[in-house]
mmCIF file of C-alpha atoms in Angstrom:
data_model
loop_
_atom_site.group_PDB
_atom_site.id
_atom_site.type_symbol
_atom_site.label_atom_id
_atom_site.label_comp_id
_atom_site.label_asym_id
_atom_site.label_seq_id
_atom_site.Cartn_x
_atom_site.Cartn_y
_atom_site.Cartn_z
ATOM 1 C CA UNK A 369 -0.048 0.069 -0.044
ATOM 2 C CA UNK A 370 1.456 3.442 -0.931
ATOM 3 C CA UNK A 371 2.270 5.723 2.034
ATOM 4 C CA UNK A 372 3.745 9.005 2.717
ATOM 5 C CA UNK A 373 7.124 9.037 4.218
ATOM 6 C CA UNK A 374 9.116 11.750 5.963
ATOM 7 C CA UNK A 375 12.840 12.272 6.884
ATOM 8 C CA UNK A 376 14.260 12.471 9.418
ATOM 9 C CA UNK A 377 12.135 11.066 12.061
ATOM 10 C CA UNK A 378 13.773 13.251 14.637
ATOM 11 C CA UNK A 379 15.677 16.547 14.183
ATOM 12 C CA UNK A 380 17.446 18.552 16.912
ATOM 13 C CA UNK A 381 18.632 21.900 16.101
ATOM 14 C CA UNK A 382 19.851 25.086 17.785
ATOM 15 C CA UNK A 383 17.748 28.126 17.989
ATOM 16 C CA UNK A 384 18.472 30.457 14.872
ATOM 17 C CA UNK A 385 19.510 27.572 12.674
ATOM 18 C CA UNK A 386 17.637 26.661 9.436
ATOM 19 C CA UNK A 387 16.028 23.269 9.031
ATOM 20 C CA UNK A 388 14.555 21.546 6.163
ATOM 21 C CA UNK A 389 12.015 18.756 6.791
ATOM 22 C CA UNK A 390 11.452 16.483 3.887
ATOM 23 C CA UNK A 391 8.412 14.331 2.672
ATOM 24 C CA UNK A 392 7.638 12.021 -0.228
ATOM 25 C CA UNK A 393 3.896 12.054 -0.812
ATOM 26 C CA UNK A 394 1.950 9.283 -2.363
ATOM 27 C CA UNK A 395 3.111 9.219 -6.080
ATOM 28 C CA UNK A 396 -0.236 10.038 -7.857
ATOM 29 C CA UNK A 397 -1.161 12.838 -5.424
ATOM 30 C CA UNK A 398 -1.308 16.296 -6.385
ATOM 31 C CA UNK A 399 -2.418 18.298 -3.111
ATOM 32 C CA UNK A 400 0.331 18.509 -0.391
ATOM 33 C CA UNK A 401 -0.101 19.793 3.207
ATOM 34 C CA UNK A 402 2.015 20.432 6.459
ATOM 35 C CA UNK A 403 0.603 20.285 9.846
ATOM 36 C CA UNK A 404 2.166 20.604 13.215
ATOM 37 C CA UNK A 405 1.574 19.300 16.706
ATOM 38 C CA UNK A 406 3.129 21.070 19.695
ATOM 39 C CA UNK A 407 3.487 18.611 22.635
ATOM 40 C CA UNK A 408 -0.006 18.663 24.447
ATOM 41 C CA UNK A 409 -1.724 20.668 21.838
ATOM 42 C CA UNK A 410 -4.063 20.150 18.899
ATOM 43 C CA UNK A 411 -2.782 19.016 15.426
ATOM 44 C CA UNK A 412 -2.600 22.564 13.392
ATOM 45 C CA UNK A 413 -2.935 23.139 9.740
ATOM 46 C CA UNK A 414 0.108 25.095 8.465
ATOM 47 C CA UNK A 415 -0.154 25.238 4.659
ATOM 48 C CA UNK A 416 -1.543 23.582 1.457
ATOM 49 C CA UNK A 417 0.233 23.353 -1.829
ATOM 50 C CA UNK A 418 -0.990 22.531 -5.366
ATOM 51 C CA UNK A 419 0.531 23.148 -8.795
ATOM 52 C CA UNK A 420 3.694 24.543 -7.387
ATOM 53 C CA UNK A 421 1.772 27.200 -5.481
ATOM 54 C CA UNK A 422 0.620 27.700 -1.856
ATOM 55 C CA UNK A 423 -3.155 27.370 -1.903
ATOM 56 C CA UNK A 424 -3.698 28.210 1.729
ATOM 57 C CA UNK A 425 -1.725 28.983 4.626
ATOM 58 C CA UNK A 426 -2.480 29.570 8.426
ATOM 59 C CA UNK A 427 -1.409 32.579 10.458
ATOM 60 C CA UNK A 428 1.301 30.305 11.838
ATOM 61 C CA UNK A 429 2.939 30.074 8.438
ATOM 62 C CA UNK A 430 4.759 33.488 8.591
ATOM 63 C CA UNK A 431 7.859 34.592 6.609
ATOM 64 C CA UNK A 432 10.017 32.024 8.599
ATOM 65 C CA UNK A 433 8.486 29.034 6.639
ATOM 66 C CA UNK A 434 8.597 28.076 3.125
ATOM 67 C CA UNK A 435 7.507 25.102 1.201
ATOM 68 C CA UNK A 436 8.923 23.661 -1.988
ATOM 69 C CA UNK A 437 8.496 20.814 -4.370
ATOM 70 C CA UNK A 438 12.132 20.703 -5.748
ATOM 71 C CA UNK A 439 11.474 17.676 -8.165
ATOM 72 C CA UNK A 440 8.813 15.383 -8.921
ATOM 73 C CA UNK A 441 8.747 13.326 -5.535
ATOM 74 C CA UNK A 442 9.751 15.368 -2.691
ATOM 75 C CA UNK A 443 7.931 18.142 -0.771
ATOM 76 C CA UNK A 444 9.885 20.153 1.797
ATOM 77 C CA UNK A 445 9.156 22.539 4.737
ATOM 78 C CA UNK A 446 12.067 24.818 5.415
ATOM 79 C CA UNK A 447 12.207 26.972 8.817
ATOM 80 C CA UNK A 448 14.636 29.759 8.027
ATOM 81 C CA UNK A 449 15.578 30.827 11.721
ATOM 82 C CA UNK A 450 14.291 28.293 14.179
ATOM 83 C CA UNK A 451 12.695 29.493 17.612
ATOM 84 C CA UNK A 452 12.194 27.371 20.555
ATOM 85 C CA UNK A 453 8.603 27.710 20.056
ATOM 86 C CA UNK A 454 8.952 25.712 16.802
ATOM 87 C CA UNK A 455 9.524 22.495 18.591
ATOM 88 C CA UNK A 456 6.822 20.262 17.604
ATOM 89 C CA UNK A 457 6.051 17.120 15.645
ATOM 90 C CA UNK A 458 5.596 18.189 11.879
ATOM 91 C CA UNK A 459 3.326 15.806 9.699
ATOM 92 C CA UNK A 460 3.239 16.057 5.879
ATOM 93 C CA UNK A 461 0.042 14.769 4.151
ATOM 94 C CA UNK A 462 -1.026 14.347 0.700
ATOM 95 C CA UNK A 463 -4.394 13.856 -1.187
ATOM 96 C CA UNK A 464 -5.486 13.030 -4.670
ATOM 97 C CA UNK A 465 -7.794 14.398 -7.353
ATOM 98 C CA UNK A 466 -11.225 15.044 -6.115
ATOM 99 C CA UNK A 467 -10.388 14.075 -2.620
ATOM 100 C CA UNK A 468 -9.002 17.298 -1.327
ATOM 101 C CA UNK A 469 -10.028 16.357 2.291
ATOM 102 C CA UNK A 470 -9.010 12.646 2.353
ATOM 103 C CA UNK A 471 -5.496 13.298 3.332
ATOM 104 C CA UNK A 472 -2.977 10.570 4.005
ATOM 105 C CA UNK A 473 -0.362 11.454 6.582
ATOM 106 C CA UNK A 474 3.304 10.532 7.079
ATOM 107 C CA UNK A 475 4.549 9.397 10.470
ATOM 108 C CA UNK A 476 5.862 13.000 11.522
ATOM 109 C CA UNK A 477 9.295 14.574 12.023
ATOM 110 C CA UNK A 478 9.925 15.475 15.736
ATOM 111 C CA UNK A 479 11.724 18.648 15.733
ATOM 112 C CA UNK A 480 13.374 19.880 18.734
ATOM 113 C CA UNK A 481 14.868 23.307 19.065
ATOM 114 C CA UNK A 482 17.332 23.951 21.834
ATOM 115 C CA UNK B 246 -15.184 29.201 10.589
ATOM 116 C CA UNK B 247 -15.000 25.408 11.510
ATOM 117 C CA UNK B 248 -14.181 23.644 14.819
ATOM 118 C CA UNK B 249 -14.026 20.285 16.528
ATOM 119 C CA UNK B 250 -14.729 19.318 20.323
ATOM 120 C CA UNK B 251 -13.713 15.938 21.549
ATOM 121 C CA UNK B 252 -15.672 15.548 24.767
ATOM 122 C CA UNK B 253 -13.312 13.172 26.555
ATOM 123 C CA UNK B 254 -9.443 13.480 26.626
ATOM 124 C CA UNK B 255 -9.265 9.840 27.896
ATOM 125 C CA UNK B 256 -11.651 6.762 27.533
ATOM 126 C CA UNK B 257 -10.761 3.513 29.331
ATOM 127 C CA UNK B 258 -12.685 0.392 28.323
ATOM 128 C CA UNK B 259 -12.255 -3.484 29.075
ATOM 129 C CA UNK B 260 -11.395 -5.692 26.216
ATOM 130 C CA UNK B 261 -14.704 -6.987 24.549
ATOM 131 C CA UNK B 262 -16.899 -4.094 25.930
ATOM 132 C CA UNK B 263 -18.233 -1.265 23.518
ATOM 133 C CA UNK B 264 -16.190 1.866 22.775
ATOM 134 C CA UNK B 265 -17.784 5.373 22.283
ATOM 135 C CA UNK B 266 -15.810 8.227 21.432
ATOM 136 C CA UNK B 267 -17.620 11.573 21.368
ATOM 137 C CA UNK B 268 -17.165 14.434 18.924
ATOM 138 C CA UNK B 269 -19.264 17.596 18.282
ATOM 139 C CA UNK B 270 -18.309 19.714 15.298
ATOM 140 C CA UNK B 271 -19.073 23.427 14.115
ATOM 141 C CA UNK B 272 -18.974 24.445 10.308
ATOM 142 C CA UNK B 273 -20.388 27.160 8.295
ATOM 143 C CA UNK B 274 -20.592 24.669 5.443
ATOM 144 C CA UNK B 275 -21.736 21.196 4.867
ATOM 145 C CA UNK B 276 -18.723 19.354 6.382
ATOM 146 C CA UNK B 277 -16.549 16.488 5.572
ATOM 147 C CA UNK B 278 -15.841 14.661 8.749
ATOM 148 C CA UNK B 279 -13.182 12.148 9.487
ATOM 149 C CA UNK B 280 -11.747 9.955 12.191
ATOM 150 C CA UNK B 281 -8.109 9.354 12.328
ATOM 151 C CA UNK B 282 -6.086 7.060 14.728
ATOM 152 C CA UNK B 283 -2.595 7.425 15.862
ATOM 153 C CA UNK B 284 -0.745 4.543 17.350
ATOM 154 C CA UNK B 285 2.303 5.212 19.291
ATOM 155 C CA UNK B 286 5.177 6.196 17.155
ATOM 156 C CA UNK B 287 3.071 5.964 13.903
ATOM 157 C CA UNK B 288 1.612 8.361 11.791
ATOM 158 C CA UNK B 289 -1.996 9.358 11.456
ATOM 159 C CA UNK B 290 -4.254 6.637 9.964
ATOM 160 C CA UNK B 291 -7.662 7.528 8.333
ATOM 161 C CA UNK B 292 -10.118 5.373 10.159
ATOM 162 C CA UNK B 293 -13.384 6.564 8.414
ATOM 163 C CA UNK B 294 -14.881 9.381 6.598
ATOM 164 C CA UNK B 295 -18.344 11.002 6.143
ATOM 165 C CA UNK B 296 -18.838 13.252 2.931
ATOM 166 C CA UNK B 297 -22.543 13.639 2.642
ATOM 167 C CA UNK B 298 -23.688 10.358 1.457
ATOM 168 C CA UNK B 299 -24.905 7.656 4.038
ATOM 169 C CA UNK B 300 -25.045 8.969 7.672
ATOM 170 C CA UNK B 301 -23.911 6.005 9.191
ATOM 171 C CA UNK B 302 -20.163 5.409 8.160
ATOM 172 C CA UNK B 303 -18.205 2.175 8.388
ATOM 173 C CA UNK B 304 -14.481 2.247 8.745
ATOM 174 C CA UNK B 305 -11.661 -0.293 9.160
ATOM 175 C CA UNK B 306 -11.097 -2.660 12.083
ATOM 176 C CA UNK B 307 -15.013 -2.677 13.066
ATOM 177 C CA UNK B 308 -15.338 1.145 13.831
ATOM 178 C CA UNK B 309 -18.224 3.152 12.810
ATOM 179 C CA UNK B 310 -19.546 6.807 13.077
ATOM 180 C CA UNK B 311 -23.027 8.279 12.804
ATOM 181 C CA UNK B 312 -23.417 11.793 11.446
ATOM 182 C CA UNK B 313 -26.220 13.653 13.226
ATOM 183 C CA UNK B 314 -26.824 17.048 11.688
ATOM 184 C CA UNK B 315 -29.274 18.102 14.324
ATOM 185 C CA UNK B 316 -26.978 17.300 17.008
ATOM 186 C CA UNK B 317 -23.832 18.490 15.190
ATOM 187 C CA UNK B 318 -22.202 15.192 16.329
ATOM 188 C CA UNK B 319 -20.093 12.533 14.899
ATOM 189 C CA UNK B 320 -19.523 9.988 17.500
ATOM 190 C CA UNK B 321 -17.221 6.964 16.978
ATOM 191 C CA UNK B 322 -18.203 3.630 18.153
ATOM 192 C CA UNK B 323 -17.176 -0.047 18.130
ATOM 193 C CA UNK B 324 -19.272 -2.916 19.507
ATOM 194 C CA UNK B 325 -16.249 -4.932 21.021
ATOM 195 C CA UNK B 326 -12.976 -3.276 21.968
ATOM 196 C CA UNK B 327 -9.729 -5.083 21.105
ATOM 197 C CA UNK B 328 -6.420 -4.714 22.866
ATOM 198 C CA UNK B 329 -4.857 -3.334 19.538
ATOM 199 C CA UNK B 330 -7.469 -0.500 19.691
ATOM 200 C CA UNK B 331 -5.464 1.254 22.255
ATOM 201 C CA UNK B 332 -4.287 4.559 20.611
ATOM 202 C CA UNK B 333 -5.155 8.162 20.173
ATOM 203 C CA UNK B 334 -8.233 9.066 18.114
ATOM 204 C CA UNK B 335 -8.768 12.256 16.380
ATOM 205 C CA UNK B 336 -12.173 13.659 15.073
ATOM 206 C CA UNK B 337 -11.417 16.076 12.154
ATOM 207 C CA UNK B 338 -13.548 18.314 10.070
ATOM 208 C CA UNK B 339 -12.674 19.596 6.650
ATOM 209 C CA UNK B 340 -14.761 22.389 4.983
ATOM 210 C CA UNK B 341 -16.804 21.724 1.911
ATOM 211 C CA UNK B 342 -17.102 24.839 -0.334
ATOM 212 C CA UNK B 343 -16.023 28.313 0.136
ATOM 213 C CA UNK B 344 -12.346 29.202 -0.454
ATOM 214 C CA UNK B 345 -10.702 26.229 1.381
ATOM 215 C CA UNK B 346 -8.011 24.166 -0.142
ATOM 216 C CA UNK B 347 -7.776 21.288 2.059
ATOM 217 C CA UNK B 348 -7.521 22.620 5.573
ATOM 218 C CA UNK B 349 -8.417 20.068 8.152
ATOM 219 C CA UNK B 350 -9.330 21.041 11.628
ATOM 220 C CA UNK B 351 -8.432 18.572 14.376
ATOM 221 C CA UNK B 352 -10.022 18.116 17.724
ATOM 222 C CA UNK B 353 -7.682 17.641 20.743
ATOM 223 C CA UNK B 354 -7.780 13.842 20.652
ATOM 224 C CA UNK B 355 -9.058 11.189 22.743
ATOM 225 C CA UNK B 356 -6.719 8.535 24.250
ATOM 226 C CA UNK B 357 -8.335 5.203 24.243
ATOM 227 C CA UNK B 358 -7.053 2.671 26.928
ATOM 228 C CA UNK B 359 -8.137 -0.994 26.630
ATOM 229 C CA UNK B 360 -7.773 -3.125 29.721
ATOM 230 C CA UNK B 361 -7.625 -6.923 29.500
#
């Protein structure tokens, strides 16, 4: 069964450093998403991406964040200058044509900012 | 705006007894509703979905949920709990219509514990 994969599973970084979280969505999906879950809080939507453009973003997704699909398989989330409050589990998801809300999630990357 | 409230943060049942995880939603549009499950150290797995067809929705592993518009509820049930059902469950709403491009709104999660 096809699945979404994410690397690394755990990333530790120092405050102010740049991090790139990587995702490989399901191969025939065209819609891609990032969500995050701060420990003890709800899973929160960050951004949706389609046709090489951001479709929708939340107020969390400020200028420190960017997304990219650098090739036909990867989808990345970059945090330019990490803050302590960026520590969270980051989930990538993808969905297919006509099934926008039926999203398949990866296992997540735990980001720890020290 | 859309929102989801899961009424119990923890539910504990004995193996073989029924499971009820409660969820209420709020949406300005006809919603798409989902239940996701997350086992420890695993990703979020889609359990079932409601997208305005039948109000009683069947999912994987014997789970089902009933959409009740009058009560704005989408409770998850299973007749008989199994030890492998122990996990965290998320009720999720997606907006249908308007200018939304796939944003899912999650409830805070319910941790299900199953005792032998």
